GROMACS .gro file of N, CA and C in nm:
model
  291
    1MET      N    1   6.733  10.859   9.293
    1MET     CA    2   6.859  10.801   9.252
    1MET      C    3   6.921  10.889   9.143
    2SER      N    4   7.048  10.917   9.156
    2SER     CA    5   7.119  11.002   9.061
    2SER      C    6   7.159  10.924   8.937
    3SER      N    7   7.157  10.991   8.823
    3SER     CA    8   7.200  10.928   8.698
    3SER      C    9   7.340  10.975   8.658
    4GLU      N   10   7.416  11.024   8.756
    4GLU     CA   11   7.550  11.074   8.732
    4GLU      C   12   7.641  10.964   8.679
    5ILE      N   13   7.721  10.997   8.576
    5ILE     CA   14   7.816  10.902   8.520
    5ILE      C   15   7.940  10.900   8.607
    6LEU      N   16   7.984  10.782   8.647
    6LEU     CA   17   8.096  10.768   8.739
    6LEU      C   18   8.222  10.717   8.671
    7TYR      N   19   8.226  10.720   8.540
    7TYR     CA   20   8.344  10.672   8.469
    7TYR      C   21   8.364  10.758   8.344
    8GLN      N   22   8.482  10.742   8.286
    8GLN     CA   23   8.514  10.813   8.163
    8GLN      C   24   8.607  10.726   8.081
    9ILE      N   25   8.589  10.725   7.952
    9ILE     CA   26   8.678  10.652   7.862
    9ILE      C   27   8.772  10.753   7.798
   10LEU      N   28   8.901  10.734   7.817
   10LEU     CA   29   9.002  10.822   7.759
   10LEU      C   30   9.053  10.759   7.631
   11THR      N   31   9.049  10.834   7.524
   11THR     CA   32   9.096  10.782   7.396
   11THR      C   33   9.213  10.866   7.347
   12GLY      N   34   9.295  10.805   7.264
   12GLY     CA   35   9.409  10.876   7.209
   12GLY      C   36   9.520  10.783   7.166
   13HIS      N   37   9.541  10.676   7.242
   13HIS     CA   38   9.644  10.580   7.202
   13HIS      C   39   9.597  10.503   7.080
   14GLN      N   40   9.693  10.464   6.997
   14GLN     CA   41   9.663  10.392   6.873
   14GLN      C   42   9.685  10.241   6.884
   15SER      N   43   9.720  10.194   7.004
   15SER     CA   44   9.741  10.051   7.027
   15SER      C   45   9.709  10.020   7.173
   16ASP      N   46   9.739   9.898   7.216
   16ASP     CA   47   9.710   9.855   7.353
   16ASP      C   48   9.772   9.949   7.455
   17VAL      N   49   9.696   9.981   7.559
   17VAL     CA   50   9.748  10.057   7.672
   17VAL      C   51   9.804   9.957   7.772
   18ASN      N   52   9.930   9.978   7.812
   18ASN     CA   53   9.998   9.883   7.899
   18ASN      C   54  10.000   9.922   8.046
   19TRP      N   55   9.994  10.053   8.075
   19TRP     CA   56  10.007  10.095   8.215
   19TRP      C   57   9.952  10.235   8.230
   20VAL      N   58   9.898  10.265   8.348
   20VAL     CA   59   9.858  10.400   8.386
   20VAL      C   60   9.905  10.429   8.528
   21ASP      N   61   9.925  10.556   8.559
   21ASP     CA   62   9.967  10.594   8.694
   21ASP      C   63   9.910  10.732   8.725
   22PHE      N   64   9.855  10.749   8.845
   22PHE     CA   65   9.811  10.879   8.895
   22PHE      C   66   9.924  10.941   8.976
   23ASN      N   67   9.937  11.073   8.972
   23ASN     CA   68  10.039  11.135   9.054
   23ASN      C   69   9.982  11.195   9.181
   24GLY      N   70   9.852  11.187   9.201
   24GLY     CA   71   9.791  11.239   9.323
   24GLY      C   72   9.762  11.388   9.317
   25HIS      N   73   9.794  11.453   9.208
   25HIS     CA   74   9.770  11.596   9.193
   25HIS      C   75   9.691  11.624   9.067
   26ARG      N   76   9.580  11.551   9.050
   26ARG     CA   77   9.489  11.572   8.937
   26ARG      C   78   9.549  11.535   8.802
   27LYS      N   79   9.650  11.448   8.800
   27LYS     CA   80   9.713  11.411   8.674
   27LYS      C   81   9.722  11.259   8.662
   28LEU      N   82   9.722  11.214   8.537
   28LEU     CA   83   9.729  11.073   8.502
   28LEU      C   84   9.825  11.061   8.385
   29VAL      N   85   9.903  10.953   8.383
   29VAL     CA   86   9.992  10.926   8.271
   29VAL      C   87   9.964  10.783   8.224
   30SER      N   88   9.968  10.762   8.092
   30SER     CA   89   9.944  10.629   8.035
   30SER      C   90  10.049  10.600   7.929
   31CYS      N   91  10.073  10.471   7.906
   31CYS     CA   92  10.169  10.432   7.801
   31CYS      C   93  10.110  10.317   7.720
   32SER      N   94  10.167  10.299   7.600
   32SER     CA   95  10.104  10.209   7.505
   32SER      C   96  10.206  10.142   7.414
   33ASN      N   97  10.158  10.038   7.347
   33ASN     CA   98  10.238   9.973   7.242
   33ASN      C   99  10.256  10.063   7.120
   34ASP      N  100  10.186  10.176   7.115
   34ASP     CA  101  10.204  10.269   7.003
   34ASP      C  102  10.330  10.354   7.019
   35ARG      N  103  10.412  10.322   7.121
   35ARG     CA  104  10.542  10.386   7.149
   35ARG      C  105  10.529  10.524   7.212
   36THR      N  106  10.410  10.558   7.260
   36THR     CA  107  10.390  10.691   7.318
   36THR      C  108  10.349  10.685   7.464
   37ILE      N  109  10.365  10.800   7.527
   37ILE     CA  110  10.319  10.825   7.664
   37ILE      C  111  10.224  10.943   7.654
   38ARG      N  112  10.109  10.933   7.718
   38ARG     CA  113  10.012  11.042   7.713
   38ARG      C  114   9.989  11.095   7.854
   39LEU      N  115   9.980  11.227   7.863
   39LEU     CA  116   9.954  11.294   7.990
   39LEU      C  117   9.812  11.348   7.990
   40TRP      N  118   9.746  11.332   8.104
   40TRP     CA  119   9.607  11.374   8.118
   40TRP      C  120   9.594  11.457   8.245
   41GLU      N  121   9.502  11.554   8.243
   41GLU     CA  122   9.470  11.634   8.361
   41GLU      C  123   9.321  11.628   8.385
   42THR      N  124   9.279  11.662   8.506
   42THR     CA  125   9.137  11.665   8.537
   42THR      C  126   9.096  11.804   8.584
   43ASN      N  127   8.973  11.839   8.558
   43ASN     CA  128   8.914  11.962   8.612
   43ASN      C  129   8.811  11.926   8.719
   44ASP      N  130   8.829  11.810   8.779
   44ASP     CA  131   8.739  11.752   8.879
   44ASP      C  132   8.608  11.703   8.821
   45GLN      N  133   8.586  11.721   8.692
   45GLN     CA  134   8.468  11.670   8.625
   45GLN      C  135   8.505  11.556   8.531
   46GLN      N  136   8.616  11.576   8.458
   46GLN     CA  137   8.660  11.476   8.361
   46GLN      C  138   8.808  11.495   8.332
   47TYR      N  139   8.871  11.391   8.276
   47TYR     CA  140   9.010  11.400   8.233
   47TYR      C  141   9.016  11.442   8.089
   48PHE      N  142   9.122  11.514   8.054
   48PHE     CA  143   9.143  11.559   7.917
   48PHE      C  144   9.293  11.561   7.889
   49ASP      N  145   9.331  11.560   7.760
   49ASP     CA  146   9.472  11.569   7.723
   49ASP      C  147   9.531  11.696   7.781
   50LYS      N  148   9.653  11.682   7.835
   50LYS     CA  149   9.721  11.800   7.889
   50LYS      C  150   9.756  11.893   7.773
   51PRO      N  151   9.709  12.017   7.774
   51PRO     CA  152   9.733  12.107   7.662
   51PRO      C  153   9.882  12.124   7.630
   52LYS      N  154   9.915  12.120   7.503
   52LYS     CA  155  10.049  12.141   7.451
   52LYS      C  156  10.151  12.039   7.498
   53LEU      N  157  10.109  11.937   7.572
   53LEU     CA  158  10.204  11.839   7.625
   53LEU      C  159  10.136  11.705   7.640
   54SER      N  160  10.051  11.670   7.545
   54SER     CA  161   9.971  11.549   7.565
   54SER      C  162  10.044  11.421   7.529
   55THR      N  163  10.142  11.426   7.440
   55THR     CA  164  10.207  11.303   7.396
   55THR      C  165  10.358  11.316   7.404
   56LEU      N  166  10.422  11.220   7.471
   56LEU     CA  167  10.568  11.214   7.480
   56LEU      C  168  10.616  11.103   7.388
   57ILE      N  169  10.711  11.134   7.302
   57ILE     CA  170  10.763  11.039   7.204
   57ILE      C  171  10.913  11.028   7.222
   58GLY      N  172  10.964  10.904   7.229
   58GLY     CA  173  11.108  10.886   7.243
   58GLY      C  174  11.152  10.741   7.240
   59HIS      N  175  11.059  10.649   7.261
   59HIS     CA  176  11.093  10.507   7.259
   59HIS      C  177  11.081  10.451   7.118
   60GLU      N  178  11.166  10.352   7.086
   60GLU     CA  179  11.163  10.289   6.955
   60GLU      C  180  11.060  10.178   6.945
   61TYR      N  181  11.021  10.121   7.059
   61TYR     CA  182  10.922  10.013   7.063
   61TYR      C  183  10.815  10.048   7.166
   62GLY      N  184  10.720   9.958   7.185
   62GLY     CA  185  10.612   9.982   7.278
   62GLY      C  186  10.662  10.015   7.418
   63VAL      N  187  10.586  10.100   7.487
   63VAL     CA  188  10.620  10.140   7.623
   63VAL      C  189  10.542  10.051   7.719
   64ASN      N  190  10.614   9.980   7.806
   64ASN     CA  191  10.553   9.879   7.892
   64ASN      C  192  10.505   9.932   8.026
   65CYS      N  193  10.575  10.032   8.079
   65CYS     CA  194  10.542  10.080   8.214
   65CYS      C  195  10.578  10.228   8.224
   66VAL      N  196  10.501  10.300   8.304
   66VAL     CA  197  10.526  10.442   8.326
   66VAL      C  198  10.485  10.476   8.469
   67ARG      N  199  10.567  10.558   8.536
   67ARG     CA  200  10.538  10.595   8.676
   67ARG      C  201  10.580  10.739   8.702
   68TYR      N  202  10.501  10.808   8.785
   68TYR     CA  203  10.541  10.938   8.835
   68TYR      C  204  10.637  10.920   8.951
   69SER      N  205  10.731  11.014   8.967
   69SER     CA  206  10.815  11.017   9.086
   69SER      C  207  10.728  11.058   9.205
   70PRO      N  208  10.776  11.037   9.329
   70PRO     CA  209  10.693  11.068   9.447
   70PRO      C  210  10.640  11.212   9.451
   71PHE      N  211  10.714  11.308   9.399
   71PHE     CA  212  10.667  11.447   9.400
   71PHE      C  213  10.603  11.489   9.268
   72GLY      N  214  10.595  11.396   9.172
   72GLY     CA  215  10.527  11.423   9.046
   72GLY      C  216  10.606  11.507   8.947
   73THR      N  217  10.734  11.528   8.971
   73THR     CA  218  10.813  11.613   8.883
   73THR      C  219  10.880  11.538   8.769
   74ILE      N  220  10.896  11.407   8.786
   74ILE     CA  221  10.961  11.324   8.686
   74ILE      C  222  10.870  11.207   8.652
   75ILE      N  223  10.870  11.169   8.526
   75ILE     CA  224  10.800  11.049   8.480
   75ILE      C  225  10.905  10.954   8.428
   76ALA      N  226  10.903  10.830   8.473
   76ALA     CA  227  10.994  10.727   8.424
   76ALA      C  228  10.915  10.633   8.335
   77SER      N  229  10.973  10.602   8.218
   77SER     CA  230  10.907  10.508   8.127
   77SER      C  231  11.005  10.399   8.088
   78ALA      N  232  10.953  10.276   8.076
   78ALA     CA  233  11.034  10.160   8.038
   78ALA      C  234  10.973  10.096   7.914
   79SER      N  235  11.062  10.053   7.823
   79SER     CA  236  11.016  10.004   7.694
   79SER      C  237  11.081   9.872   7.656
   80THR      N  238  11.019   9.805   7.560
   80THR     CA  239  11.074   9.684   7.501
   80THR      C  240  11.206   9.713   7.430
   81ASP      N  241  11.233   9.840   7.398
   81ASP     CA  242  11.360   9.876   7.334
   81ASP      C  243  11.478   9.867   7.430
   82GLY      N  244  11.453   9.831   7.557
   82GLY     CA  245  11.558   9.816   7.656
   82GLY      C  246  11.598   9.944   7.724
   83CYS      N  247  11.525  10.053   7.699
   83CYS     CA  248  11.560  10.184   7.756
   83CYS      C  249  11.460  10.227   7.862
   84ILE      N  250  11.513  10.300   7.960
   84ILE     CA  251  11.431  10.373   8.056
   84ILE      C  252  11.457  10.520   8.028
   85ILE      N  253  11.350  10.595   8.008
   85ILE     CA  254  11.364  10.739   7.985
   85ILE      C  255  11.300  10.812   8.102
   86LEU      N  256  11.371  10.914   8.151
   86LEU     CA  257  11.316  11.003   8.253
   86LEU      C  258  11.272  11.131   8.185
   87TRP      N  259  11.149  11.171   8.213
   87TRP     CA  260  11.087  11.288   8.149
   87TRP      C  261  11.057  11.394   8.253
   88ASN      N  262  11.073  11.519   8.217
   88ASN     CA  263  11.029  11.629   8.300
   88ASN      C  264  10.878  11.638   8.283
   89SER      N  265  10.801  11.624   8.390
   89SER     CA  266  10.655  11.620   8.378
   89SER      C  267  10.595  11.757   8.348
   90GLN      N  268  10.671  11.863   8.365
   90GLN     CA  269  10.619  11.998   8.340
   90GLN      C  270  10.633  12.040   8.194
   91ASN      N  271  10.744  12.001   8.130
   91ASN     CA  272  10.766  12.045   7.992
   91ASN      C  273  10.782  11.931   7.891
   92GLY      N  274  10.783  11.806   7.937
   92GLY     CA  275  10.790  11.691   7.848
   92GLY      C  276  10.928  11.660   7.794
   93GLU      N  277  11.029  11.732   7.837
   93GLU     CA  278  11.164  11.708   7.789
   93GLU      C  279  11.224  11.587   7.859
   94GLN      N  280  11.310  11.517   7.784
   94GLN     CA  281  11.383  11.406   7.845
   94GLN      C  282  11.490  11.460   7.938
   95ASN      N  283  11.499  11.403   8.058
   95ASN     CA  284  11.600  11.447   8.153
   95ASN      C  285  11.733  11.383   8.120
   96ILE      N  286  11.837  11.462   8.115
   96ILE     CA  287  11.971  11.415   8.088
   96ILE      C  288  12.042  11.396   8.222
   97ILE      N  289  12.093  11.277   8.243
   97ILE     CA  290  12.165  11.249   8.370
   97ILE      C  291  12.312  11.229   8.341
   0.00000   0.00000   0.00000
């Protein structure tokens, strides 16, 4: 019987985590009441903070939901502040429409 660990605990948020979403391409996004969105990548062994782009900040209140677009190029986040922000998933910039 193998003693391989089949789970991982990701830490980084400073408050309750409200939502997570996989984009299907080795990436995960999470949001929290700490008003941040965190991006994670995997090396097929474990998830880690995405280098140089691990935390997206822009909401005034807790972030309730976050989702990748179907092709993984945009991240949409919704907050108690009444705003939806669209983020470029490659560089973390807010998309201007």
